[in-house]
JSON list of C-alpha atoms in Angstrom, two decimals:
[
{"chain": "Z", "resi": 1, "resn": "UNK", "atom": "CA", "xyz": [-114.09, 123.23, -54.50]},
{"chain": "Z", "resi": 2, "resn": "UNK", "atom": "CA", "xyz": [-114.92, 126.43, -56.25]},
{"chain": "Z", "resi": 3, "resn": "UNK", "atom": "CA", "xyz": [-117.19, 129.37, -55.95]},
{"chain": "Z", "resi": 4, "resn": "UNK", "atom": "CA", "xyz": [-119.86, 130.78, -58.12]},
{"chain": "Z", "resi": 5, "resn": "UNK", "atom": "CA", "xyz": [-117.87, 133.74, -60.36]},
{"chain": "Z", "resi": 6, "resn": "UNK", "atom": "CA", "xyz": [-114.12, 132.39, -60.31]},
{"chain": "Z", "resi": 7, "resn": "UNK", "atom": "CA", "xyz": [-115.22, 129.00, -62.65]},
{"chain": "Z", "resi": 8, "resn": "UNK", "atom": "CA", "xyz": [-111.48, 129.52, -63.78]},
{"chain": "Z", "resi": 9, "resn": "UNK", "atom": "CA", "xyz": [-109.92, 128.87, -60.59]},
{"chain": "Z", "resi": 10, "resn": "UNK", "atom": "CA", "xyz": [-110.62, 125.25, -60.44]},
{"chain": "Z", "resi": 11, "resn": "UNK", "atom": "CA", "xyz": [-109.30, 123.71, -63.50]},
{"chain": "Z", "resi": 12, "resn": "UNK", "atom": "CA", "xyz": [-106.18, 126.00, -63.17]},
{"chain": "Z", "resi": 13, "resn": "UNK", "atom": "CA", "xyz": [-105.47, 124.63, -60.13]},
{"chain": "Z", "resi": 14, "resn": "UNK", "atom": "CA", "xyz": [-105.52, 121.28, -61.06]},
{"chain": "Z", "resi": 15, "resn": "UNK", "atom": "CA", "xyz": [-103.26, 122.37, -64.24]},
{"chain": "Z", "resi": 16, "resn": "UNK", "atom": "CA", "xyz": [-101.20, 123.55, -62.15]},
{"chain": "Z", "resi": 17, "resn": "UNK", "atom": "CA", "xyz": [-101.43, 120.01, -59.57]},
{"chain": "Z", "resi": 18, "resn": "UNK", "atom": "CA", "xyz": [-100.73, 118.12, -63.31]},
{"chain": "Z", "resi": 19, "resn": "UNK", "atom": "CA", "xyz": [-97.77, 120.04, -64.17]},
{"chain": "Z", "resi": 20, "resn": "UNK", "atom": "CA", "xyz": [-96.06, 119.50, -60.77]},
{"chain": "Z", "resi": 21, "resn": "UNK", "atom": "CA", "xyz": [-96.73, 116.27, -60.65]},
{"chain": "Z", "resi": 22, "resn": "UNK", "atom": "CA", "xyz": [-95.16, 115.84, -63.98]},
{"chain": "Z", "resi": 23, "resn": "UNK", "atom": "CA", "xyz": [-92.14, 117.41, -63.44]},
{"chain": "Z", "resi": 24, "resn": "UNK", "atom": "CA", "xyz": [-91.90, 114.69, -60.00]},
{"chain": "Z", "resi": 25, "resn": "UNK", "atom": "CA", "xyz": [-92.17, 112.11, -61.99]},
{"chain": "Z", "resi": 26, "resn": "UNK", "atom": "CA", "xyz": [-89.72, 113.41, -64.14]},
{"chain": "Z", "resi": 27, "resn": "UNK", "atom": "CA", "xyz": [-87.13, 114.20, -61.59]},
{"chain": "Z", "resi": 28, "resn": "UNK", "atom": "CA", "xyz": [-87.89, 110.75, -59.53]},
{"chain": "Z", "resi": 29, "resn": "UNK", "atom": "CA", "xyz": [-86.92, 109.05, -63.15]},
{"chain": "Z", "resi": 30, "resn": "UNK", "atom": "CA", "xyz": [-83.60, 110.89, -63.39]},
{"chain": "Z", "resi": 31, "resn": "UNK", "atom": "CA", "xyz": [-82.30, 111.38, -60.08]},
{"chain": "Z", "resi": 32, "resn": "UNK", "atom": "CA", "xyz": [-83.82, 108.73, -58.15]},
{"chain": "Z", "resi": 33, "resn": "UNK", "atom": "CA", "xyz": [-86.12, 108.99, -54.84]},
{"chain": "Z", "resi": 34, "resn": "UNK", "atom": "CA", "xyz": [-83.49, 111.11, -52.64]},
{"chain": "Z", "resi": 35, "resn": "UNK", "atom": "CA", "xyz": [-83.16, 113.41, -55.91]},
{"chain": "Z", "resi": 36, "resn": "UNK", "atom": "CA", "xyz": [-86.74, 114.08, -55.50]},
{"chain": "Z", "resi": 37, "resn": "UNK", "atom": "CA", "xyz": [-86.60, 117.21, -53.37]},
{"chain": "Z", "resi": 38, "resn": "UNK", "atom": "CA", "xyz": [-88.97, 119.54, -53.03]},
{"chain": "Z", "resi": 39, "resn": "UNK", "atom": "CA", "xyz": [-86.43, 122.15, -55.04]},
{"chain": "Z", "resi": 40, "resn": "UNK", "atom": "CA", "xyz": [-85.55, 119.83, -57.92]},
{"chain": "Z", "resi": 41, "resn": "UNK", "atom": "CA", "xyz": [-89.64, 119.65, -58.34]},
{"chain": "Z", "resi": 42, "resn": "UNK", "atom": "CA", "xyz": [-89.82, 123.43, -58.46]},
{"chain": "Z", "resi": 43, "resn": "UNK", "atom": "CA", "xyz": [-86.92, 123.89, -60.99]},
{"chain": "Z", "resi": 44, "resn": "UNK", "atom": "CA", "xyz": [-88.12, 120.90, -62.90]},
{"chain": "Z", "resi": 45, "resn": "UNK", "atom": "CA", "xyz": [-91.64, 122.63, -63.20]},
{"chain": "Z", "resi": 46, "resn": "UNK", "atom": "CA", "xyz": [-90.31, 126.47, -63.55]},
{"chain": "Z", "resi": 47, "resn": "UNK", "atom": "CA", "xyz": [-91.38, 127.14, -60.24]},
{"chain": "Z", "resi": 48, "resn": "UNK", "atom": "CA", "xyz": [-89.77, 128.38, -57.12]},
{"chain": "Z", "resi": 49, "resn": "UNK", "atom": "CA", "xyz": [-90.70, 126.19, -54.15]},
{"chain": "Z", "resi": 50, "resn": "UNK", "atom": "CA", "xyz": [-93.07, 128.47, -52.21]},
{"chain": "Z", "resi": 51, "resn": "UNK", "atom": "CA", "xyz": [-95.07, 128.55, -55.25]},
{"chain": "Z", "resi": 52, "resn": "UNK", "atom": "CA", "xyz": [-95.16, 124.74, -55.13]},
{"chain": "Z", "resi": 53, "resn": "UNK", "atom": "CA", "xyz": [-96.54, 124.83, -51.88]},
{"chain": "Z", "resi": 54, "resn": "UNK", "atom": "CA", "xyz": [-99.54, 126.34, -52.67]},
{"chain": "Z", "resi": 55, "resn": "UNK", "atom": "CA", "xyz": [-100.66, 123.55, -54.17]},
{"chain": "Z", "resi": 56, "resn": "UNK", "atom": "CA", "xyz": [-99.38, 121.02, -52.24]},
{"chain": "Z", "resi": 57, "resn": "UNK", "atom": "CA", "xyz": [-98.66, 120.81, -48.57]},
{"chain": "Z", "resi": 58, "resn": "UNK", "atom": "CA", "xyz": [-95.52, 119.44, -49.12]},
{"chain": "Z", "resi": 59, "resn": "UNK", "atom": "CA", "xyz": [-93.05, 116.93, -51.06]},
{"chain": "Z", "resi": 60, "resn": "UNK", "atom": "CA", "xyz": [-94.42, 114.08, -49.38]},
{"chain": "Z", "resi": 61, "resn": "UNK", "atom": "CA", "xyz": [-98.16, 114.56, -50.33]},
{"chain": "Z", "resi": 62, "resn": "UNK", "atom": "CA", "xyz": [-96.06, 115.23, -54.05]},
{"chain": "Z", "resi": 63, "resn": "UNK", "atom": "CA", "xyz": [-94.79, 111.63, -53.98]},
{"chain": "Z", "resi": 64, "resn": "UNK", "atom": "CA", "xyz": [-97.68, 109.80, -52.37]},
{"chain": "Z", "resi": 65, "resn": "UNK", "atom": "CA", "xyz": [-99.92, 111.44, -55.27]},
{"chain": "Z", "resi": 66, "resn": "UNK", "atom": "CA", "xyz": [-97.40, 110.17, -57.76]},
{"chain": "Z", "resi": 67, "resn": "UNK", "atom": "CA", "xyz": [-97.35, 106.42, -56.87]},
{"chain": "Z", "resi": 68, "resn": "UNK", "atom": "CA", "xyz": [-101.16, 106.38, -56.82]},
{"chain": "Z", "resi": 69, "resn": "UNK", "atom": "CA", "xyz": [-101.04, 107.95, -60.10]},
{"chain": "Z", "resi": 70, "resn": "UNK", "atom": "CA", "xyz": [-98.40, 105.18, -61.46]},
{"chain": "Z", "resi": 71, "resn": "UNK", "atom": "CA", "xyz": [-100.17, 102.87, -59.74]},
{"chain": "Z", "resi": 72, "resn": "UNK", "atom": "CA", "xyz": [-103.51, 103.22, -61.15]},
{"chain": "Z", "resi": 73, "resn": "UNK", "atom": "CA", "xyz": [-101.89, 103.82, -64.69]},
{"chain": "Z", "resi": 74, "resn": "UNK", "atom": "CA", "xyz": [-100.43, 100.61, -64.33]},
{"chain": "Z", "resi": 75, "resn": "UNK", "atom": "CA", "xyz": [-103.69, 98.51, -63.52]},
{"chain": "Z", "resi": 76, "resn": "UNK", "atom": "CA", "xyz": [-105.36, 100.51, -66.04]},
{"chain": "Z", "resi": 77, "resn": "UNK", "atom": "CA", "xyz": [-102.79, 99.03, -68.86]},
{"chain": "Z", "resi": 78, "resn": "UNK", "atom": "CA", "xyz": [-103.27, 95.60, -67.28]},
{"chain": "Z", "resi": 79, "resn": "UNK", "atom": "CA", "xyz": [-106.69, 95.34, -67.54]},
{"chain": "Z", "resi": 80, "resn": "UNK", "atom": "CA", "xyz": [-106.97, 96.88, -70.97]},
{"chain": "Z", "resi": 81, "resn": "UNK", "atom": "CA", "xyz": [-104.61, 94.04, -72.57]},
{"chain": "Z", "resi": 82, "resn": "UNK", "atom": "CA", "xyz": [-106.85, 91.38, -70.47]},
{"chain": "Z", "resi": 83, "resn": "UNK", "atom": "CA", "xyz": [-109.83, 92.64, -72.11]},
{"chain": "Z", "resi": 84, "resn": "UNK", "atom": "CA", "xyz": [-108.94, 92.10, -75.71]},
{"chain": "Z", "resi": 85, "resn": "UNK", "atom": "CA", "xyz": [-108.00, 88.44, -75.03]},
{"chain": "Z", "resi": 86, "resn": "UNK", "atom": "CA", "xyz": [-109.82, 86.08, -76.76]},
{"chain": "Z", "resi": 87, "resn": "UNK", "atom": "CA", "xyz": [-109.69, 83.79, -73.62]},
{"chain": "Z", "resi": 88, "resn": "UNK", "atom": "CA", "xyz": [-108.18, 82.25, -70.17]},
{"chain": "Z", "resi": 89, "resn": "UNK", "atom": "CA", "xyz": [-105.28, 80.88, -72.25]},
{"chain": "Z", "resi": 90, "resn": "UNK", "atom": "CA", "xyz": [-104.34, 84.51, -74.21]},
{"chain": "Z", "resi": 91, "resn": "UNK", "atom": "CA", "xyz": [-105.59, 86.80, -71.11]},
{"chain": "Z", "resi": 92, "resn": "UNK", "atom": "CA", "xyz": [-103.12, 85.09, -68.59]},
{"chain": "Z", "resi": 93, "resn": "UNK", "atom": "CA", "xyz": [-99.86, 85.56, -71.18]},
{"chain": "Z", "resi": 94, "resn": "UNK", "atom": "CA", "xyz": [-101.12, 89.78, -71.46]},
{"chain": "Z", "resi": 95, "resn": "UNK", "atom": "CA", "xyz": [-101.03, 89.96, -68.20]},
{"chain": "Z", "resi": 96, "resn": "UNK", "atom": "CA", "xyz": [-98.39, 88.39, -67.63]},
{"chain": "Z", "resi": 97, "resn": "UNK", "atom": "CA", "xyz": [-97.02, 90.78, -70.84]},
{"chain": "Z", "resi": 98, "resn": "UNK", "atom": "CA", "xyz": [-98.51, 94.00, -69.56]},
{"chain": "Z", "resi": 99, "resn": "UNK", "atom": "CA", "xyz": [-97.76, 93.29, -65.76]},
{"chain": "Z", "resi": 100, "resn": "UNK", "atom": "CA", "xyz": [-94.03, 92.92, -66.41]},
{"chain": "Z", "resi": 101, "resn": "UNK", "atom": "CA", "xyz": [-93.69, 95.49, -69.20]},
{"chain": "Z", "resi": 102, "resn": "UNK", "atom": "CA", "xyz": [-96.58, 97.99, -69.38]},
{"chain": "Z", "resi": 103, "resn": "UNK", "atom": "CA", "xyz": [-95.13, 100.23, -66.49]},
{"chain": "Z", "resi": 104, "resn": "UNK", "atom": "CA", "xyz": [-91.87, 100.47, -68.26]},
{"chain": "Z", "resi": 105, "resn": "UNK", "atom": "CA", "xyz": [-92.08, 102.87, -71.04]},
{"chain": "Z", "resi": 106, "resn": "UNK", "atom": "CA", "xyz": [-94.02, 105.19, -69.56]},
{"chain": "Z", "resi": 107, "resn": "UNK", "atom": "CA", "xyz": [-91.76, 104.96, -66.34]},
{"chain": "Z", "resi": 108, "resn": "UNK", "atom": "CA", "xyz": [-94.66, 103.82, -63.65]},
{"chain": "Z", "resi": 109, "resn": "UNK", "atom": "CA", "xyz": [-92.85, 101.20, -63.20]},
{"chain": "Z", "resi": 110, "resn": "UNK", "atom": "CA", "xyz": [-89.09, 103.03, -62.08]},
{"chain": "Z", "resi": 111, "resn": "UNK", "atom": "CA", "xyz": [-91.52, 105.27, -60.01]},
{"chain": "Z", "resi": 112, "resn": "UNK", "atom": "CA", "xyz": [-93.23, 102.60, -58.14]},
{"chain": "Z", "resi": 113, "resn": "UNK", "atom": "CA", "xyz": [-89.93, 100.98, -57.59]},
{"chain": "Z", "resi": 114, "resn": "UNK", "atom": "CA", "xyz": [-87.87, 103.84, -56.80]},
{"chain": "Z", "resi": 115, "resn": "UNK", "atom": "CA", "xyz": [-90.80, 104.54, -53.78]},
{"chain": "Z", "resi": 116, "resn": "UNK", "atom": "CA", "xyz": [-91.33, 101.49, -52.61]},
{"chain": "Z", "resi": 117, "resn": "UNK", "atom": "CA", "xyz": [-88.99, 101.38, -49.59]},
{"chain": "Z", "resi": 118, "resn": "UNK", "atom": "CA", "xyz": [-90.84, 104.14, -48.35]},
{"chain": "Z", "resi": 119, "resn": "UNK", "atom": "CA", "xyz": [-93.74, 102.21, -47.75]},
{"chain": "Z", "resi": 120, "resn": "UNK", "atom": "CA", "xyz": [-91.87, 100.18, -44.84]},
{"chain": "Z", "resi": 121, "resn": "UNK", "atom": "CA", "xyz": [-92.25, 103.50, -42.71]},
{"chain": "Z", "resi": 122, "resn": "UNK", "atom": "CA", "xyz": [-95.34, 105.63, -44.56]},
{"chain": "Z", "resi": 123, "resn": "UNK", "atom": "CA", "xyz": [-98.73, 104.21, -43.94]},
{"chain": "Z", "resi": 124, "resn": "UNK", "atom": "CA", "xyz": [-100.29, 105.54, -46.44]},
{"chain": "Z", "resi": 125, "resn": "UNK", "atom": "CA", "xyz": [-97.32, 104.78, -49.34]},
{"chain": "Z", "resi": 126, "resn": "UNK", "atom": "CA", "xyz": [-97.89, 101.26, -47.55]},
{"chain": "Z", "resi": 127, "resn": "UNK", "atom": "CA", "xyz": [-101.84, 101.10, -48.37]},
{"chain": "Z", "resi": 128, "resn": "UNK", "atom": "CA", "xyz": [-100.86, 102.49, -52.42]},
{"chain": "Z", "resi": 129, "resn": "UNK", "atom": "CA", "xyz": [-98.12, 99.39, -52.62]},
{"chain": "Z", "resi": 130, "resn": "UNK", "atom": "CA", "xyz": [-100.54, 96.59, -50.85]},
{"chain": "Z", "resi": 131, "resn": "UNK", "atom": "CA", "xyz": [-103.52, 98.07, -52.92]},
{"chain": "Z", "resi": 132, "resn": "UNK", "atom": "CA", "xyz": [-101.43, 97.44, -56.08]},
{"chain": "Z", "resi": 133, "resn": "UNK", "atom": "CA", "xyz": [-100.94, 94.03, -55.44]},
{"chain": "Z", "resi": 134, "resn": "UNK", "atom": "CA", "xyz": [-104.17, 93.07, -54.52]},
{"chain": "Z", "resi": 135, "resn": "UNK", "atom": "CA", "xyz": [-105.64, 94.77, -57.76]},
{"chain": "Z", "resi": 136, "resn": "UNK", "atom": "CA", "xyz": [-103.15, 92.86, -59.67]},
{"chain": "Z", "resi": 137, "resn": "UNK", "atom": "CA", "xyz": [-103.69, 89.59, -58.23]},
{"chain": "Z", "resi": 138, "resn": "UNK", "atom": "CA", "xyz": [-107.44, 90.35, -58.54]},
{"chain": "Z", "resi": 139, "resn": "UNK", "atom": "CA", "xyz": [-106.65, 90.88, -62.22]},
{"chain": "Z", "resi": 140, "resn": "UNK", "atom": "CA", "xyz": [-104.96, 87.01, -62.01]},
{"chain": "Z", "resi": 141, "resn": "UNK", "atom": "CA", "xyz": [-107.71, 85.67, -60.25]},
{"chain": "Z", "resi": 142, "resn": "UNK", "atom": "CA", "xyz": [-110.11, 85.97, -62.39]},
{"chain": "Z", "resi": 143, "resn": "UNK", "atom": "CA", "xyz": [-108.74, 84.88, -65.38]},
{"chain": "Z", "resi": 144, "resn": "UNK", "atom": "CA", "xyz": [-107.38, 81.67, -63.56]},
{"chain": "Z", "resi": 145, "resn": "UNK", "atom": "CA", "xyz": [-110.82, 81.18, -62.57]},
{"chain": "Z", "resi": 146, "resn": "UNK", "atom": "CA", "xyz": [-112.33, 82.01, -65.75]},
{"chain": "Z", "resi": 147, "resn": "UNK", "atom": "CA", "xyz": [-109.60, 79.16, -67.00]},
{"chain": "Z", "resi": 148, "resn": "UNK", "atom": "CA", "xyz": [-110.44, 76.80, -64.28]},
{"chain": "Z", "resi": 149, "resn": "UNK", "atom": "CA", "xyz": [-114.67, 76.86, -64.86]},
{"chain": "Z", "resi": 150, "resn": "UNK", "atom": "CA", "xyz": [-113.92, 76.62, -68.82]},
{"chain": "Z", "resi": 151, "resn": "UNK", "atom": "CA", "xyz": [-111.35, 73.47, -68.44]},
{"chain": "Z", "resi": 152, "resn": "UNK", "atom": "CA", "xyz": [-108.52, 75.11, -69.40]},
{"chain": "Z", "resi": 153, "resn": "UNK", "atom": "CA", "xyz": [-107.03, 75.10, -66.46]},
{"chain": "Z", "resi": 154, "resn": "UNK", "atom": "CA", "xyz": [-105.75, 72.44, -63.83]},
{"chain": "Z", "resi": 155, "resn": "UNK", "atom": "CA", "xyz": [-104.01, 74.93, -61.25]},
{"chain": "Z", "resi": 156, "resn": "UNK", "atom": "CA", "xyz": [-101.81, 73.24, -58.67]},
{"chain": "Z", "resi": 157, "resn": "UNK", "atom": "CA", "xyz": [-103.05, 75.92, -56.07]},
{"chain": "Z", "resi": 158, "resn": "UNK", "atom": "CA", "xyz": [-106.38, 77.69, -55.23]},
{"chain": "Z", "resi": 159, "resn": "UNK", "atom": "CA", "xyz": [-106.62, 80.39, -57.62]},
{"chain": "Z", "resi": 160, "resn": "UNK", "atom": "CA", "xyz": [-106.58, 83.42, -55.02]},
{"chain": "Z", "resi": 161, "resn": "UNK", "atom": "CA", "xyz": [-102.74, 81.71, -53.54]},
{"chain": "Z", "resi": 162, "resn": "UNK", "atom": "CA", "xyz": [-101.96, 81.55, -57.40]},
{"chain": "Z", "resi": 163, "resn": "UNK", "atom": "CA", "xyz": [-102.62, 84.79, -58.49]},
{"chain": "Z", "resi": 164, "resn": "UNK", "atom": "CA", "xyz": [-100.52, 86.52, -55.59]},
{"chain": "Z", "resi": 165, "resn": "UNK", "atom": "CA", "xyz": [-97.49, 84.03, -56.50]},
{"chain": "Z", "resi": 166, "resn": "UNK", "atom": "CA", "xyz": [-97.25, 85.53, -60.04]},
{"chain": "Z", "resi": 167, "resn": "UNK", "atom": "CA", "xyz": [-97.71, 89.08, -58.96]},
{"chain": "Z", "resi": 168, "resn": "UNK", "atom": "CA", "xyz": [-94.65, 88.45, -56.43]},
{"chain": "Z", "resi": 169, "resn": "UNK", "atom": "CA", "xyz": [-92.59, 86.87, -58.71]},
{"chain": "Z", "resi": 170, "resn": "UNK", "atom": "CA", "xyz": [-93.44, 89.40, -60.98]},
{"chain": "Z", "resi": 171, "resn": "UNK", "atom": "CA", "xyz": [-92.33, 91.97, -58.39]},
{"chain": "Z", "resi": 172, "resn": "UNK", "atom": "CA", "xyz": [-89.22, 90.83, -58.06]},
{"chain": "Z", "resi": 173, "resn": "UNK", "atom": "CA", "xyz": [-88.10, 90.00, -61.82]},
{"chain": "Z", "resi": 174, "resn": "UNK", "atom": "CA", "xyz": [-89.61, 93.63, -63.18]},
{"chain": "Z", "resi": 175, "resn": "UNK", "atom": "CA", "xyz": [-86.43, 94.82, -60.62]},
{"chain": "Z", "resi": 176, "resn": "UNK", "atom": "CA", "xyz": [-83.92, 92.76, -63.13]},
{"chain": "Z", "resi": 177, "resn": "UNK", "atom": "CA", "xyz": [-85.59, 94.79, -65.52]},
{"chain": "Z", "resi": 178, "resn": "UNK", "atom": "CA", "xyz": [-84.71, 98.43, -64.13]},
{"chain": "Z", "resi": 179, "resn": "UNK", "atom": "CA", "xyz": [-81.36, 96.92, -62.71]},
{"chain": "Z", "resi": 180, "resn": "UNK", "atom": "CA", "xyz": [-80.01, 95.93, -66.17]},
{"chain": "Z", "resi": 181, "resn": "UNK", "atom": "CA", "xyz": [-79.25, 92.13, -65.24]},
{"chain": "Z", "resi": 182, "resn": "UNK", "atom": "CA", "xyz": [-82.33, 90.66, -67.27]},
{"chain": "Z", "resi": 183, "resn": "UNK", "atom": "CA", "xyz": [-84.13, 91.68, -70.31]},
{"chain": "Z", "resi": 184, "resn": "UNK", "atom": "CA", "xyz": [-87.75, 92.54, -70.89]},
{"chain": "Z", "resi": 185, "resn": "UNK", "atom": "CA", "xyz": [-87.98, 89.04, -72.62]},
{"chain": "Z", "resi": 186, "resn": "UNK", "atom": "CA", "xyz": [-86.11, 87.00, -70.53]},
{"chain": "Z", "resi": 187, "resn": "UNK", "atom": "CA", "xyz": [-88.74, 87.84, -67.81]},
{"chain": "Z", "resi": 188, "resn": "UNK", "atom": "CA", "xyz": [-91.85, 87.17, -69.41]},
{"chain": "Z", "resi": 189, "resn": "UNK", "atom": "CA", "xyz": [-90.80, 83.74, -70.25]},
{"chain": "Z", "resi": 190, "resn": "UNK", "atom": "CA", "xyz": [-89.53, 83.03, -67.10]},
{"chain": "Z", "resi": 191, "resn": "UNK", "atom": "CA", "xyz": [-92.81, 83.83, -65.59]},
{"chain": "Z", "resi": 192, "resn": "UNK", "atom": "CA", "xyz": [-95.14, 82.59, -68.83]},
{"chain": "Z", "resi": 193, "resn": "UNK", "atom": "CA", "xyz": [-92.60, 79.32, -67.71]},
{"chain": "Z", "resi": 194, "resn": "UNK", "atom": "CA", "xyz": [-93.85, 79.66, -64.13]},
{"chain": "Z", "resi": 195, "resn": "UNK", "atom": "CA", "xyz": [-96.87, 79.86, -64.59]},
{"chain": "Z", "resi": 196, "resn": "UNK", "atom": "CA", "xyz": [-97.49, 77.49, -67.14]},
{"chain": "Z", "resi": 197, "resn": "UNK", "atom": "CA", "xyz": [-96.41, 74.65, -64.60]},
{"chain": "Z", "resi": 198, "resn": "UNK", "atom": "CA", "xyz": [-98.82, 76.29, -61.83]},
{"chain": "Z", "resi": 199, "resn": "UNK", "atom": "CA", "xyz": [-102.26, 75.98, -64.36]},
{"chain": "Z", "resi": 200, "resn": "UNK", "atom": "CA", "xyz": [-100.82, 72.53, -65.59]},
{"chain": "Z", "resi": 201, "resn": "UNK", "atom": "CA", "xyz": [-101.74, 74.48, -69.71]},
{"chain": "Z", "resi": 202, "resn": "UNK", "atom": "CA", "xyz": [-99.36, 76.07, -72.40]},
{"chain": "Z", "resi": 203, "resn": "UNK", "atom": "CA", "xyz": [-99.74, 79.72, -72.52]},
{"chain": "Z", "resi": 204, "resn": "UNK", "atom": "CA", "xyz": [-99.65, 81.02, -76.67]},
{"chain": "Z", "resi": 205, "resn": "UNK", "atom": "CA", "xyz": [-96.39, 82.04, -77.28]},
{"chain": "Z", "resi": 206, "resn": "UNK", "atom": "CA", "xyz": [-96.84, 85.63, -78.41]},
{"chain": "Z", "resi": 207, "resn": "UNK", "atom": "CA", "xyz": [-93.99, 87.94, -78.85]},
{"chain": "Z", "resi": 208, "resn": "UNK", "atom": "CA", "xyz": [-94.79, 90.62, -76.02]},
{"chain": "Z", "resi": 209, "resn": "UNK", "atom": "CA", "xyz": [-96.11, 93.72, -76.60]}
]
């Protein structure tokens, strides 16, 4: 990307990327997806919005960069609770934990959500959104697999059909999250509930978290 004699140039740039990107997600969280204009980026990051067009071609490469970052956070916080499972039993309950709940703190989650619709007309926002399932239910798969070679579980579907049930109904509930009309609680038991009929086995009931 660079040329021998401005090493500087580089990194700033992509300082520069990270702070804009910031301030998107932080304007996405408070005003919504029509809030996130291409001015209300600028002001959020102390820019005006020529400036912000020097690093990016525009608000819509902003956003698309933003849900692959959220996305890819997300996974990321998925597969780390997975990994410190002991095993099928505990790793299905964290991801059912960190699936429903990791995104929401940090706000991946709101973003993801607020951007979704846009996917119905954007190809690529499409791809980020279909991607993010099928990493997810990837994540699923394996430990119902893991689960099904060990004997701990008896799934009443083939694990692949399994794993993309949870990560839809996981879709949907995380949105009576951000809505208000469930709690963060409420919907990992409901799905623990689910999904404990689907692999036939008790998941350990850990507070989440």
């Amino acid at each position: 990307m660079g040329h021998n004699g401005r090493m500087g140039r580089p990194n700033r740039q992509a300082e520069r990327r990270a702070e804009i990107l910031r301030a998107a997600k932080a304007v996405a969280v408070r005003d919504g997806a029509a809030g996130t204009t291409l001015r209300a980026i600028a002001t959020q990051a102390g820019m005006e919005p020529p400036a912000v067009l020097y690093y990016y071609a525009g608000v819509s490469e902003i956003i698309r960069e933003l849900v692959f970052a959220s996305s890819d956070a997300f996974i990321e916080r998925v597969e780390s609770a997975v990994e410190e499972a002991a095993d099928p039993i505990a790793g299905l309950r964290a991801a059912i934990v960190a699936g429903t709940t990791g995104g929401l703190d940090s706000h991946d989650s709101r973003v993801l959500y607020e951007f979704w619709p846009a996917s119905l007309r954007d190809e690529s926002m499409n791809d980020a959104d279909r991607v993010l399932d099928q990493r997810e239910a990837a994540i699923y798969e394996r430990i119902i697999q893991r689960g099904v070679d060990n004997g701990s579980f008896r799934p009443a579907l083939e694990p692949r059909d399994l794993a993309s049930a949870l990560v839809a109904l996981e879709d949907g509930l995380v949105m009576d999250i951000l809505n208000g009309t469930k709690s963060r609680d409420e919907v990992v038991s409901l799905i623990c509930a689910v999904a404990e009929r689907l692999v036939d086995t008790p998941l350990t009931n850990t507070e989440p978290g």
